[in-house]
Amino acid sequence: MSRNIIIGFDRPLRPHWIYESLLLARPGQRLAELNVPFEQIVKELTGREGKRKVRTVLFRCFLRD
């Protein structure tokens, strides 16, 4: 398993999470629709708060409403 993470961020954000999230997203789709599928993408992450923070950063940086 690759240990790639983004340096300077206090939570792990793995490149394959970004890639898989981008594959799920569709133009015009509400980001809230990606919340449940995102849980499956970051299944190795534990903690509800940690998943929420990673999702927020990933969605703000790579996806837009």
CSV table of N, CA, C and O in Angstrom, one decimal:
chain,number,residue,atom,x,y,z
A,1,MET,N,0.8,-1.2,0.0
A,1,MET,CA,0.0,0.0,0.0
A,1,MET,C,0.9,1.2,0.0
A,1,MET,O,1.8,1.4,0.8
A,2,SER,N,0.5,2.2,-0.8
A,2,SER,CA,1.3,3.4,-0.9
A,2,SER,C,1.1,4.3,0.3
A,2,SER,O,0.0,4.3,0.9
A,3,ARG,N,2.1,5.0,0.7
A,3,ARG,CA,2.0,5.8,1.9
A,3,ARG,C,2.0,7.3,1.5
A,3,ARG,O,2.4,8.1,2.3
A,4,ASN,N,1.5,7.6,0.3
A,4,ASN,CA,1.5,9.0,-0.1
A,4,ASN,C,0.5,9.8,0.7
A,4,ASN,O,-0.6,9.4,0.9
A,5,ILE,N,1.0,11.0,1.1
A,5,ILE,CA,0.1,11.9,1.8
A,5,ILE,C,0.5,13.3,1.4
A,5,ILE,O,1.6,13.5,0.9
A,6,ILE,N,-0.3,14.3,1.7
A,6,ILE,CA,0.0,15.7,1.4
A,6,ILE,C,0.7,16.2,2.6
A,6,ILE,O,0.1,16.2,3.7
A,7,ILE,N,1.9,16.7,2.5
A,7,ILE,CA,2.6,17.3,3.6
A,7,ILE,C,2.1,18.7,4.0
A,7,ILE,O,1.7,19.5,3.1
A,8,GLY,N,2.0,18.9,5.3
A,8,GLY,CA,1.5,20.2,5.8
A,8,GLY,C,0.1,20.2,6.1
A,8,GLY,O,-0.5,21.2,6.6
A,9,PHE,N,-0.6,19.1,6.0
A,9,PHE,CA,-2.0,18.9,6.3
A,9,PHE,C,-2.0,17.9,7.4
A,9,PHE,O,-1.4,16.8,7.4
A,10,ASP,N,-2.8,18.2,8.5
A,10,ASP,CA,-2.8,17.3,9.7
A,10,ASP,C,-3.6,16.1,9.5
A,10,ASP,O,-3.7,15.3,10.5
A,11,ARG,N,-4.2,15.8,8.4
A,11,ARG,CA,-5.0,14.6,8.1
A,11,ARG,C,-4.4,14.0,6.9
A,11,ARG,O,-3.9,14.7,6.0
A,12,PRO,N,-4.5,12.7,6.8
A,12,PRO,CA,-4.1,12.0,5.5
A,12,PRO,C,-5.0,12.4,4.4
A,12,PRO,O,-6.2,12.4,4.6
A,13,LEU,N,-4.5,12.7,3.3
A,13,LEU,CA,-5.3,12.9,2.1
A,13,LEU,C,-4.6,12.2,0.9
A,13,LEU,O,-3.6,12.7,0.4
A,14,ARG,N,-4.9,11.0,0.6
A,14,ARG,CA,-4.2,10.2,-0.3
A,14,ARG,C,-4.7,10.5,-1.8
A,14,ARG,O,-5.9,10.8,-2.0
A,15,PRO,N,-3.7,10.5,-2.7
A,15,PRO,CA,-4.1,10.8,-4.1
A,15,PRO,C,-5.2,9.9,-4.6
A,15,PRO,O,-6.0,10.4,-5.4
A,16,HIS,N,-5.2,8.6,-4.3
A,16,HIS,CA,-6.3,7.8,-4.8
A,16,HIS,C,-7.7,8.2,-4.3
A,16,HIS,O,-8.7,8.0,-5.0
A,17,TRP,N,-7.8,8.8,-3.2
A,17,TRP,CA,-9.1,9.4,-2.7
A,17,TRP,C,-9.5,10.5,-3.6
A,17,TRP,O,-10.7,10.6,-3.9
A,18,ILE,N,-8.6,11.4,-3.9
A,18,ILE,CA,-8.9,12.5,-4.8
A,18,ILE,C,-9.4,11.9,-6.2
A,18,ILE,O,-10.4,12.3,-6.7
A,19,TYR,N,-8.6,11.0,-6.7
A,19,TYR,CA,-8.9,10.4,-8.0
A,19,TYR,C,-10.3,9.8,-8.0
A,19,TYR,O,-11.1,10.0,-8.9
A,20,GLU,N,-10.6,8.9,-7.0
A,20,GLU,CA,-11.8,8.2,-7.0
A,20,GLU,C,-13.0,9.2,-6.8
A,20,GLU,O,-14.1,9.0,-7.3
A,21,SER,N,-12.8,10.2,-6.0
A,21,SER,CA,-13.8,11.2,-5.8
A,21,SER,C,-14.2,12.0,-7.1
A,21,SER,O,-15.3,12.2,-7.4
A,22,LEU,N,-13.1,12.3,-7.9
A,22,LEU,CA,-13.3,12.9,-9.2
A,22,LEU,C,-14.1,12.0,-10.1
A,22,LEU,O,-14.9,12.5,-10.9
A,23,LEU,N,-13.8,10.7,-10.1
A,23,LEU,CA,-14.6,9.8,-10.9
A,23,LEU,C,-16.1,9.7,-10.6
A,23,LEU,O,-16.9,9.5,-11.5
A,24,LEU,N,-16.4,9.9,-9.3
A,24,LEU,CA,-17.8,9.9,-8.9
A,24,LEU,C,-18.6,11.2,-9.3
A,24,LEU,O,-19.8,11.1,-9.5
A,25,ALA,N,-17.9,12.3,-9.3
A,25,ALA,CA,-18.6,13.6,-9.4
A,25,ALA,C,-19.0,13.8,-10.9
A,25,ALA,O,-18.4,13.4,-11.8
A,26,ARG,N,-20.2,14.4,-11.0
A,26,ARG,CA,-20.7,14.7,-12.3
A,26,ARG,C,-21.1,16.2,-12.3
A,26,ARG,O,-21.4,16.8,-11.3
A,27,PRO,N,-21.0,16.9,-13.5
A,27,PRO,CA,-21.3,18.3,-13.6
A,27,PRO,C,-22.8,18.5,-13.1
A,27,PRO,O,-23.7,17.8,-13.5
A,28,GLY,N,-22.9,19.6,-12.3
A,28,GLY,CA,-24.3,19.9,-11.8
A,28,GLY,C,-24.7,19.1,-10.6
A,28,GLY,O,-25.8,19.4,-10.1
A,29,GLN,N,-23.9,18.1,-10.2
A,29,GLN,CA,-24.3,17.3,-9.1
A,29,GLN,C,-24.1,18.0,-7.8
A,29,GLN,O,-23.1,18.8,-7.6
A,30,ARG,N,-25.0,17.8,-6.8
A,30,ARG,CA,-24.8,18.4,-5.5
A,30,ARG,C,-23.7,17.6,-4.8
A,30,ARG,O,-23.7,16.4,-4.8
A,31,LEU,N,-22.8,18.3,-4.1
A,31,LEU,CA,-21.8,17.7,-3.4
A,31,LEU,C,-22.3,16.8,-2.2
A,31,LEU,O,-21.7,15.8,-1.9
A,32,ALA,N,-23.5,17.1,-1.7
A,32,ALA,CA,-24.1,16.3,-0.6
A,32,ALA,C,-24.4,14.9,-1.1
A,32,ALA,O,-24.4,14.0,-0.3
A,33,GLU,N,-24.6,14.7,-2.4
A,33,GLU,CA,-24.8,13.4,-3.0
A,33,GLU,C,-23.6,12.5,-2.9
A,33,GLU,O,-23.7,11.3,-3.1
A,34,LEU,N,-22.4,13.1,-2.7
A,34,LEU,CA,-21.2,12.3,-2.7
A,34,LEU,C,-20.8,11.9,-1.3
A,34,LEU,O,-19.8,11.2,-1.2
A,35,ASN,N,-21.5,12.4,-0.3
A,35,ASN,CA,-21.1,12.1,1.1
A,35,ASN,C,-21.1,10.6,1.4
A,35,ASN,O,-20.1,10.1,1.9
A,36,VAL,N,-22.1,9.9,1.0
A,36,VAL,CA,-22.2,8.4,1.3
A,36,VAL,C,-21.1,7.7,0.5
A,36,VAL,O,-20.4,6.9,1.0
A,37,PRO,N,-21.0,7.9,-0.8
A,37,PRO,CA,-20.0,7.2,-1.6
A,37,PRO,C,-18.6,7.5,-1.1
A,37,PRO,O,-17.7,6.7,-1.1
A,38,PHE,N,-18.4,8.7,-0.6
A,38,PHE,CA,-17.1,9.1,-0.1
A,38,PHE,C,-16.7,8.3,1.1
A,38,PHE,O,-15.5,8.0,1.3
A,39,GLU,N,-17.6,7.9,1.9
A,39,GLU,CA,-17.3,7.1,3.1
A,39,GLU,C,-16.7,5.8,2.6
A,39,GLU,O,-15.8,5.2,3.3
A,40,GLN,N,-17.1,5.2,1.5
A,40,GLN,CA,-16.5,4.0,1.0
A,40,GLN,C,-15.1,4.2,0.4
A,40,GLN,O,-14.2,3.3,0.5
A,41,ILE,N,-14.8,5.4,-0.1
A,41,ILE,CA,-13.5,5.7,-0.6
A,41,ILE,C,-12.5,5.8,0.5
A,41,ILE,O,-11.3,5.3,0.3
A,42,VAL,N,-12.8,6.4,1.6
A,42,VAL,CA,-11.9,6.6,2.7
A,42,VAL,C,-12.1,5.6,3.8
A,42,VAL,O,-11.9,5.9,5.0
A,43,LYS,N,-12.4,4.4,3.5
A,43,LYS,CA,-12.8,3.4,4.5
A,43,LYS,C,-11.6,3.1,5.4
A,43,LYS,O,-11.9,2.7,6.6
A,44,GLU,N,-10.4,3.4,5.0
A,44,GLU,CA,-9.3,3.1,5.9
A,44,GLU,C,-9.1,4.2,7.0
A,44,GLU,O,-8.4,4.1,7.9
A,45,LEU,N,-9.8,5.3,6.8
A,45,LEU,CA,-9.8,6.4,7.7
A,45,LEU,C,-10.8,6.1,8.8
A,45,LEU,O,-11.9,5.7,8.6
A,46,THR,N,-10.4,6.4,10.1
A,46,THR,CA,-11.3,6.1,11.2
A,46,THR,C,-11.7,7.5,11.8
A,46,THR,O,-11.0,8.5,11.7
A,47,GLY,N,-12.9,7.5,12.4
A,47,GLY,CA,-13.3,8.7,13.0
A,47,GLY,C,-14.2,9.5,12.1
A,47,GLY,O,-13.8,9.9,11.0
A,48,ARG,N,-15.4,9.8,12.6
A,48,ARG,CA,-16.3,10.6,11.9
A,48,ARG,C,-15.8,12.0,11.6
A,48,ARG,O,-16.0,12.5,10.5
A,49,GLU,N,-15.2,12.6,12.6
A,49,GLU,CA,-14.7,14.0,12.5
A,49,GLU,C,-13.6,14.1,11.4
A,49,GLU,O,-13.5,15.0,10.6
A,50,GLY,N,-12.7,13.1,11.5
A,50,GLY,CA,-11.6,13.1,10.5
A,50,GLY,C,-12.0,12.9,9.1
A,50,GLY,O,-11.5,13.6,8.2
A,51,LYS,N,-13.0,12.0,8.9
A,51,LYS,CA,-13.6,11.9,7.5
A,51,LYS,C,-14.2,13.1,7.1
A,51,LYS,O,-14.1,13.5,5.9
A,52,ARG,N,-15.0,13.8,8.0
A,52,ARG,CA,-15.6,15.0,7.6
A,52,ARG,C,-14.6,16.1,7.2
A,52,ARG,O,-14.8,16.8,6.2
A,53,LYS,N,-13.6,16.2,7.9
A,53,LYS,CA,-12.6,17.3,7.6
A,53,LYS,C,-11.8,17.0,6.3
A,53,LYS,O,-11.6,17.9,5.5
A,54,VAL,N,-11.5,15.7,6.1
A,54,VAL,CA,-10.9,15.3,4.8
A,54,VAL,C,-11.8,15.6,3.7
A,54,VAL,O,-11.4,16.1,2.6
A,55,ARG,N,-13.1,15.2,3.8
A,55,ARG,CA,-14.1,15.4,2.8
A,55,ARG,C,-14.2,16.9,2.5
A,55,ARG,O,-14.2,17.3,1.3
A,56,THR,N,-14.3,17.7,3.5
A,56,THR,CA,-14.4,19.2,3.3
A,56,THR,C,-13.3,19.8,2.5
A,56,THR,O,-13.5,20.5,1.5
A,57,VAL,N,-12.0,19.4,2.9
A,57,VAL,CA,-10.9,19.9,2.2
A,57,VAL,C,-10.8,19.4,0.7
A,57,VAL,O,-10.6,20.2,-0.2
A,58,LEU,N,-11.1,18.1,0.6
A,58,LEU,CA,-11.0,17.6,-0.8
A,58,LEU,C,-12.1,18.2,-1.7
A,58,LEU,O,-11.8,18.6,-2.8
A,59,PHE,N,-13.3,18.3,-1.2
A,59,PHE,CA,-14.4,18.9,-2.0
A,59,PHE,C,-14.1,20.3,-2.3
A,59,PHE,O,-14.4,20.8,-3.4
A,60,ARG,N,-13.6,21.1,-1.3
A,60,ARG,CA,-13.3,22.5,-1.6
A,60,ARG,C,-12.2,22.8,-2.6
A,60,ARG,O,-12.2,23.7,-3.3
A,61,CYS,N,-11.2,21.9,-2.5
A,61,CYS,CA,-10.0,22.1,-3.4
A,61,CYS,C,-10.3,21.5,-4.8
A,61,CYS,O,-9.8,22.0,-5.8
A,62,PHE,N,-11.0,20.4,-4.9
A,62,PHE,CA,-11.1,19.7,-6.2
A,62,PHE,C,-12.5,19.6,-6.8
A,62,PHE,O,-12.6,19.3,-8.0
A,63,LEU,N,-13.5,19.9,-6.0
A,63,LEU,CA,-14.9,19.8,-6.5
A,63,LEU,C,-15.6,21.1,-6.1
A,63,LEU,O,-15.3,21.7,-5.1
A,64,ARG,N,-16.5,21.5,-6.9
A,64,ARG,CA,-17.3,22.8,-6.6
A,64,ARG,C,-18.8,22.5,-6.8
A,64,ARG,O,-19.1,21.7,-7.7
A,65,ASP,N,-19.6,23.1,-6.0
A,65,ASP,CA,-21.1,23.0,-6.2
A,65,ASP,C,-21.5,23.7,-7.5
A,65,ASP,O,-20.9,24.7,-7.9
